[in-house]
Short mmCIF file of C-alpha atoms and ligand atoms in Angstrom, two decimals:
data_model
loop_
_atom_site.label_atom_id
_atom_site.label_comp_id
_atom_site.label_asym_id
_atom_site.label_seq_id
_atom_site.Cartn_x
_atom_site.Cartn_y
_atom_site.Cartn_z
CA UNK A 1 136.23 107.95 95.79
CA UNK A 2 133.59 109.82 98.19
CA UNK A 3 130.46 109.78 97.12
CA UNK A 4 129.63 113.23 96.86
CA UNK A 5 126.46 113.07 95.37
CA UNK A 6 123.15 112.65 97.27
CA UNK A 7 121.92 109.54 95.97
CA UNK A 8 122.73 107.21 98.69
CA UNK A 9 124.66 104.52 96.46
CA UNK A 10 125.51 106.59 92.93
CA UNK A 11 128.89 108.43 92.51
CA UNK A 12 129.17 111.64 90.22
CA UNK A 13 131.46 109.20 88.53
CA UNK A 14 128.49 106.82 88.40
CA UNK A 15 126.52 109.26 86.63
CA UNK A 16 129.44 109.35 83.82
CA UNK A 17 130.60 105.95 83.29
CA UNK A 18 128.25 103.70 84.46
CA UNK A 19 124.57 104.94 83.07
CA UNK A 20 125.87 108.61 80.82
CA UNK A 21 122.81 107.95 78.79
CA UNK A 22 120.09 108.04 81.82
CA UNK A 23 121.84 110.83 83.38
CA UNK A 24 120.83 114.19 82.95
CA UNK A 25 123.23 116.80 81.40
CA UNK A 26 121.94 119.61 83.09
CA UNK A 27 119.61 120.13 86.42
CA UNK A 28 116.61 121.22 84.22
CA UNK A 29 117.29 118.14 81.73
CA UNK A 30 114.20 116.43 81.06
CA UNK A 31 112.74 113.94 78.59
CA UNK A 32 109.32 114.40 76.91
CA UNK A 33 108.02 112.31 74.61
CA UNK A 34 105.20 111.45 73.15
CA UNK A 35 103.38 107.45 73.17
CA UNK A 36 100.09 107.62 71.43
CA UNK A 37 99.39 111.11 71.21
CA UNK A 38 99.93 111.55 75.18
CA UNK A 39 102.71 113.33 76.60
CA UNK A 40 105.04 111.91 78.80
CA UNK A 41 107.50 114.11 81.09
CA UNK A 42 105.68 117.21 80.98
CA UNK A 43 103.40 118.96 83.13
CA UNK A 44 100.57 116.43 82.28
CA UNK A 45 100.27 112.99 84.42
CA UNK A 46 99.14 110.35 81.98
CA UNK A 47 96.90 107.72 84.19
CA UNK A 48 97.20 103.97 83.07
CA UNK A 49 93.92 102.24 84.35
CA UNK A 50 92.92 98.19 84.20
CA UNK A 51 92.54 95.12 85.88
CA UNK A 52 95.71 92.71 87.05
CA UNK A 53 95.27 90.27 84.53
CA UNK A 54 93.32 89.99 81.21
CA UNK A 55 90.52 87.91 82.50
CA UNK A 56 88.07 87.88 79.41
CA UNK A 57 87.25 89.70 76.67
CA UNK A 58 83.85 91.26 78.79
CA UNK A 59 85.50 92.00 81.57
CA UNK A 60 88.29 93.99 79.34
CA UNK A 61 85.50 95.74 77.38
CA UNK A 62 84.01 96.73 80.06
CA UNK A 63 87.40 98.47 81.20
CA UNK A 64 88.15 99.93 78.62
CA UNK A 65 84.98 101.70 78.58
CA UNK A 66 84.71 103.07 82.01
CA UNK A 67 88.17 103.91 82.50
CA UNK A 68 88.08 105.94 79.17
CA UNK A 69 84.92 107.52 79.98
CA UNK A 70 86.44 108.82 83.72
CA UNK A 71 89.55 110.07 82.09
CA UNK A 72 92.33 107.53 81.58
CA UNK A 73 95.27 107.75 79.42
CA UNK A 74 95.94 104.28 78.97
CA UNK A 75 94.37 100.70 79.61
CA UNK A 76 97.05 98.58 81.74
CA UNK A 77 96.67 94.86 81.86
CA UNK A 78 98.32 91.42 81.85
CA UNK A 79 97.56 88.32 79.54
CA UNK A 80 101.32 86.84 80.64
CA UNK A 81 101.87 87.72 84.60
CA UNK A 82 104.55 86.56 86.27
CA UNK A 83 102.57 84.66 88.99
CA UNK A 84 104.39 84.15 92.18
CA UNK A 85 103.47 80.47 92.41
CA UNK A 86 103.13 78.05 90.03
CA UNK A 87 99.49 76.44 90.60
CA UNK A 88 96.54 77.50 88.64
CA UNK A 89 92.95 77.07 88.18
CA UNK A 90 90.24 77.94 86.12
CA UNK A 91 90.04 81.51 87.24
CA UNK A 92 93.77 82.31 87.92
CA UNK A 93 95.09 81.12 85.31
CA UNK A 94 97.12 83.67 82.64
CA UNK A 95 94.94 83.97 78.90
CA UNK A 96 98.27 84.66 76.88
CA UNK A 97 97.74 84.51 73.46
CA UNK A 98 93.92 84.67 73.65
CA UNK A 99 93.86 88.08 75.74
CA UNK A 100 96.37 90.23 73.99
CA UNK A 101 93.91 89.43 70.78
CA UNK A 102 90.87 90.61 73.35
CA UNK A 103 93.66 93.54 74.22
CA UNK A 104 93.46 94.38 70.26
CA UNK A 105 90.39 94.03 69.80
CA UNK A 106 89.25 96.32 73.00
CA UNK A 107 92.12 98.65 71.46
CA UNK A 108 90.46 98.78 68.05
CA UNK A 109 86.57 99.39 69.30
CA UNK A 110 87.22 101.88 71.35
CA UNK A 111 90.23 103.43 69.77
CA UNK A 112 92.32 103.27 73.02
CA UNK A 113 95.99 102.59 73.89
CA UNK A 114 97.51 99.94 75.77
CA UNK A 115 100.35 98.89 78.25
CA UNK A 116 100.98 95.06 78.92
CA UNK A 117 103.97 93.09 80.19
CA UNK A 118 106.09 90.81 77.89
CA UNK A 119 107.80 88.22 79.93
CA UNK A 120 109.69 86.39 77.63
CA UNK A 121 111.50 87.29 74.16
CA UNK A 122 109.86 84.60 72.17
CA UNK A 123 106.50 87.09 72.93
CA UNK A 124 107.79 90.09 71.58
CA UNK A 125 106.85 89.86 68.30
CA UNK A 126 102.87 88.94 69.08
CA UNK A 127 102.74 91.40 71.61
CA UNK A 128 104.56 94.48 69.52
CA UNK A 129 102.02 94.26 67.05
CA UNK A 130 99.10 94.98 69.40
CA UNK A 131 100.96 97.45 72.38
CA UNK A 132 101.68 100.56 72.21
CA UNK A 133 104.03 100.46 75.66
CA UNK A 134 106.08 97.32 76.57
CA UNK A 135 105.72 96.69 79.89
CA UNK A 136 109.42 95.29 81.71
CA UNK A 137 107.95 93.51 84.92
CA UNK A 138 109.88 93.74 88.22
CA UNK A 139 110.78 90.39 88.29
CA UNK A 140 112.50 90.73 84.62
CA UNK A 141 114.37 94.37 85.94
CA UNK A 142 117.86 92.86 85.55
CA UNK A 143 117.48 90.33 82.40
CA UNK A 144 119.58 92.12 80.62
CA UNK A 145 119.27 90.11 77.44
CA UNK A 146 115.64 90.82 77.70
CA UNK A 147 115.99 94.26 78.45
CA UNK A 148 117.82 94.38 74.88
CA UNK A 149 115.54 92.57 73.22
CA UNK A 150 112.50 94.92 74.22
CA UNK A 151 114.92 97.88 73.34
CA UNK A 152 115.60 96.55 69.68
CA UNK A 153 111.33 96.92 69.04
CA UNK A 154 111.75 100.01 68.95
CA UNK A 155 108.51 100.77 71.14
CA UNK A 156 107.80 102.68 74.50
CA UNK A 157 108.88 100.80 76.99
CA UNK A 158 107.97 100.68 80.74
CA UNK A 159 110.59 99.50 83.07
CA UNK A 160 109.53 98.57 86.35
CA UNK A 161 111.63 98.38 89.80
CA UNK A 162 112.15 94.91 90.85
CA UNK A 163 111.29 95.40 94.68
CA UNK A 164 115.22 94.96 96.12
CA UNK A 165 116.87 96.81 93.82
CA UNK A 166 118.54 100.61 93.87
CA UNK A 167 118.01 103.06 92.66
CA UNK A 168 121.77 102.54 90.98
CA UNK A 169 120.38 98.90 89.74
CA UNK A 170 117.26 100.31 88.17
CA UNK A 171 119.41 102.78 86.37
CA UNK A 172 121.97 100.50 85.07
CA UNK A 173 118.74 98.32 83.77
CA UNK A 174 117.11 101.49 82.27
CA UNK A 175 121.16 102.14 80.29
CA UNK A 176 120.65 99.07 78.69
CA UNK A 177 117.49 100.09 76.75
CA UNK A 178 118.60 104.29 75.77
CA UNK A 179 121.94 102.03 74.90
CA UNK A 180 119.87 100.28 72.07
CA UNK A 181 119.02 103.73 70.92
CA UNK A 182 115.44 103.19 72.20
CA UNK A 183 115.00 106.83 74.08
CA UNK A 184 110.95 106.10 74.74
CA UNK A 185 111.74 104.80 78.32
CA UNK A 186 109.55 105.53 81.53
CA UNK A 187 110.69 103.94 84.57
CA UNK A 188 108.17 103.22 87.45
CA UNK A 189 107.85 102.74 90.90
CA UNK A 190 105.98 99.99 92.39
CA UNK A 191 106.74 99.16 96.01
CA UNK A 192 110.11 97.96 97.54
CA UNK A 193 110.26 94.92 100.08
CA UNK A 194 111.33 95.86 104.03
CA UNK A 195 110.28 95.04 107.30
CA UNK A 196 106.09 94.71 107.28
CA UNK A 197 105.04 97.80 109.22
CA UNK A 198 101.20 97.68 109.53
CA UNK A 199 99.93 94.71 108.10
CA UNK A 200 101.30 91.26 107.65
CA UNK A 201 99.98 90.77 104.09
CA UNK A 202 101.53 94.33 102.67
CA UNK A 203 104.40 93.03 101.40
CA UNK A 204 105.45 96.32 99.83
CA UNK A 205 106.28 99.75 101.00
CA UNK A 206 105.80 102.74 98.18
CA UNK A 207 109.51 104.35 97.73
CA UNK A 208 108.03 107.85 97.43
CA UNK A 209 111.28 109.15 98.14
CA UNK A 210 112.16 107.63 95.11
CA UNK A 211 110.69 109.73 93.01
CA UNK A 212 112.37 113.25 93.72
CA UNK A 213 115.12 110.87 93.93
CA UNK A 214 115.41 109.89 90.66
CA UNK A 215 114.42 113.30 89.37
CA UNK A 216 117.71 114.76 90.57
CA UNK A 217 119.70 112.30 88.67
CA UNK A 218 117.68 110.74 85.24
CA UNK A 219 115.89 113.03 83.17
CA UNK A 220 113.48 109.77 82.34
CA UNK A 221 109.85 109.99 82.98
CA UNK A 222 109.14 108.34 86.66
CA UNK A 223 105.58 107.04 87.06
CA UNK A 224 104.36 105.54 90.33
CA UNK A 225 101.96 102.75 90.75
CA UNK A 226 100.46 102.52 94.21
CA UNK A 227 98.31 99.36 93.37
CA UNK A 228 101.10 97.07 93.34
CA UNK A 229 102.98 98.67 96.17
CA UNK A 230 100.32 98.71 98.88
CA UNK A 231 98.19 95.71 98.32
CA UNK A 232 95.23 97.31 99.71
CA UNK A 233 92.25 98.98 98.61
CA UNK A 234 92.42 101.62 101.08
CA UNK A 235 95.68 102.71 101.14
CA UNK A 236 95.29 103.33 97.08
CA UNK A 237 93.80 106.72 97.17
CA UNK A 238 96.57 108.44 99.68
CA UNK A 239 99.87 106.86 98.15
CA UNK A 240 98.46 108.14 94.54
CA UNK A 241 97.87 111.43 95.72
CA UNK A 242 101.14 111.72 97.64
CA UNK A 243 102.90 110.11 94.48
CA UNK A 244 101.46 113.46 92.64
CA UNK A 245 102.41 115.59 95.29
CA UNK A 246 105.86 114.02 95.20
CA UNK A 247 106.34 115.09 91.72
CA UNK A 248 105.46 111.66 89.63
CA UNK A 249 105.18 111.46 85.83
CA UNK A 250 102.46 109.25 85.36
CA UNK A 251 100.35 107.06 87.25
CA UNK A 252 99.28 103.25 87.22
CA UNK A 253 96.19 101.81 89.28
CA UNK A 254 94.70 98.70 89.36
CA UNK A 255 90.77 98.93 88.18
CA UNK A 256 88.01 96.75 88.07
CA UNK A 257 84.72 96.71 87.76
CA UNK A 258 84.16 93.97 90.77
CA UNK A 259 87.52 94.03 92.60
CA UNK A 260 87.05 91.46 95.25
CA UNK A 261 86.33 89.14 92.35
CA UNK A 262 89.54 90.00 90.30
CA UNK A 263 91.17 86.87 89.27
CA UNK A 264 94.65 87.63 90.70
CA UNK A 265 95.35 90.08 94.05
CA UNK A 266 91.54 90.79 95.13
CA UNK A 267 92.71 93.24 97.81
CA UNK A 268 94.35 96.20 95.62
CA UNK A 269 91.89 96.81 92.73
CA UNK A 270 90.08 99.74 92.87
CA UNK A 271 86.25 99.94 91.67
CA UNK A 272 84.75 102.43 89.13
CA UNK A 273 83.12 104.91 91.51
CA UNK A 274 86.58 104.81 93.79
CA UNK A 275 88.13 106.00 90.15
CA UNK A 276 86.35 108.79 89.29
CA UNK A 277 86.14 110.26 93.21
CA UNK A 278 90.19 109.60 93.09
CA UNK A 279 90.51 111.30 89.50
CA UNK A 280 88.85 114.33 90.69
CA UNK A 281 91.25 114.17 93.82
CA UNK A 282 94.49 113.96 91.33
CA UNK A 283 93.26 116.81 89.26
CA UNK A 284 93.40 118.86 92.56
CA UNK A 285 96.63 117.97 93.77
CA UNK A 286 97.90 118.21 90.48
CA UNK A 287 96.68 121.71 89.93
CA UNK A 288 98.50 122.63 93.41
CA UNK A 289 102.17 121.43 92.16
CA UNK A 290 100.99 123.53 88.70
CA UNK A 291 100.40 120.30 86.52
CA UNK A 292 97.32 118.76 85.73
CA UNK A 293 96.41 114.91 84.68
CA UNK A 294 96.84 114.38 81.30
CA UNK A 295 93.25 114.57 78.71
C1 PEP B 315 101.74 94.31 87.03
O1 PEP B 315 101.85 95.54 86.87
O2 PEP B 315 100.75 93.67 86.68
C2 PEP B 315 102.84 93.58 87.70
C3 PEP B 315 102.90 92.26 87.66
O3 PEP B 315 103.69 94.38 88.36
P1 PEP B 315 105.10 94.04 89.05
O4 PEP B 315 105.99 93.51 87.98
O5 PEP B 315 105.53 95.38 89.57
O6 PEP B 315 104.80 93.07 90.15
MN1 MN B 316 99.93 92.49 89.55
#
C-alpha cells in the first residue's frame, strides 16, 4: 500500500490497526489531562526541573526549592539511572532506595510533585507510592512487558524516545500503555543518534521536527527535553526555546545548583541563574505561539 500519509514510515492504515488508540480521531483531537493539579496538553507548558541523578538529600532540597521558587511544574530526577557503563564510585554511583525516600521527603516539605524513572518492574511498587509521573527511560522504550507493567499502576506515565527509534516505534510503545486503559501518557523527546555534526562528544541531535510531527498524528501530550539531547550547557537555552516555538507540551531541563559538579553528565546541567533568565525567555516565546508556561 502507498503510504499516503506524511509521516515518513506510518501508513493511514498504520494509524488504524497498528496504534488506533494513540491516533487521533479528528485533526483538532487532543488529550488534556491533568497530573497533580497541572495541566497537560493545553495551552500551558508544564516545566520539569532537577538534577540527573538523586545525589543526596541536600542537594535535592536544595532543588526543590529553587526550582519551585523560579517557576517549575515539576522536580525531575533519578535515584535508578540507567548508566551507560557499568563502573561506579563513590560519587557516581545510583542512591536507589535511599533517594526516592529523600524524593518523598523533598515532596512532602515543600509540597511539590515529582517525575523519576523506574527501570525495572520489581521497583514499581516502591516507587508508585512516592511519584506522581513514572518515568519510561529511553533505553526501556520497547520492553514491552515493562511498558505493561507501568500501565497497570495506573499513574502518569512519561515515555521517553529511545534515541534510534521512529516515530512509528515510539507509537507502537506508547499503544501498549492507552491499551492497559492507562490514558495519562506524555511522550517526550530527548535527542536521536546520527552522524556528530559539531562536536565529537554530542552524541545526540534534538528531533524538533518531531514534535509537529507527532502532533499531526497522536493527540498525546509531546514534551521535549533539550538537556539530554544536546549534552551541552550552551546549546540548552536555544533548543528549549525552539522546542516552544515548535509547538511542545511540556518541557524537561536538567538543573543544578553546581553543574560542573553533578554526579553524572557535568556538561548539560543548567545552573539556577541560567533557569530563571531561560524561564523568562520561555514565557516570551510562549506568549508569541499564544500559550504561556504553566503556574
Ligand atoms: C533521564 O532523563 O535522566 C534519562 C536517563 O534520560 P534518557 O532515558 O532519555 O537517557
Ligand atoms: Mn541523564
Amino acid at each position: 500500500m502507498d503510504n499516503k500519509f506524511p509521516g515518513k514510515d506510518i501508513t493511514i492504515e498504520d494509524l488504524k490497526s497498528k496504534f488506533p488508540l494513540v491516533s487521533k480521531k479528528n485533526s483538532k483531537h487532543k488529550s488534556v489531562f491533568e497530573i497533580a493539579g497541572v495541566e497537560f496538553g493545553g495551552s500551558q507548558i508544564p516545566i520539569f526541573a532537577g538534577p540527573n541523578m538523586i545525589e543526596s538529600k541536600e542537594l535535592i532540597f536544595d532543588v526543590v526549592e529553587n526550582v519551585k521558587k523560579i517557576g517549575a511544574n515539576f522536580l525531575r530526577g533519578g535515584a535508578f539511572k540507567p548508566l551507560t557503563f557499568p563502573y561506579r564510585s563513590k560519587k557516581y554511583n545510583e542512591t536507589r532506595e535511599e533517594g526516592i525516600k529523600w524524593l518523598l521527603n523533598a515532596k512532602e516539605e515543600f509540597n511539590f510533585p515529582i517525575i523519576t524513572e523506574v527501570m525495572e518492574e520489581k521497583y514499581l511498587p516502591l516507587v508508585s507510592k512516592v511519584t506522581d509521573i513514572i518515568q519510561i527511560g529511553s533505553r526501556n522504550m520497547q520492553n514491552f512487558p515493562f511498558l505493561t507493567a507501568c500501565a497497570k499502576t495506573n499513574l502518569p506515565i512519561m515515555l521517553k524516545r529511545h534515541y534510534g527509534a521512529s516515530l512509528r516505534d515510539w507509537l507502537g510503545a506508547a499503544e501498549y500503555i492507552l491499551y492497559e486503559g492507562n490514558n495519562k501518557l506524555i511522550l517526550c523527546e530527548r535527542g536521536v543518534s546520527v552522524p556528530h555534526t559539531h562536536r565529537s562528544t554530542s552524541r545526540f541531535l534534538l528531533d524538533l521536527q518531531v514534535i509537529p510531527a507527532a502532533q499531526e498524528v497522536t493527540h498525546l501530550p509531546i514534551i521535549s527535553d533539550p538537556s539530554h539531547a544536546t549534552f551541552w550547557r550552551p546549546w540548552v537555552n536555544s533548543m528549549t526555546l525552539a522546542s516552544i516555538a515548535a509547538g511542545a507540551d511540556g518541557i524537561m531541563l536538567e538543573v543544578h545548583p553546581d553543574p560542573d559538579n553533578s554526579a553524572v553528565d557535568p556538561l548539560q546541567p543548567i545552573d539556577y541563574v541560567e533557569f530563571k533568565k531561560l524561564y523568562k525567555s520561555m514565557e516570551k516565546v510562549a506568549e508569541s505561539i499564544g500559550k504561556s508556561i504553566a503556574k
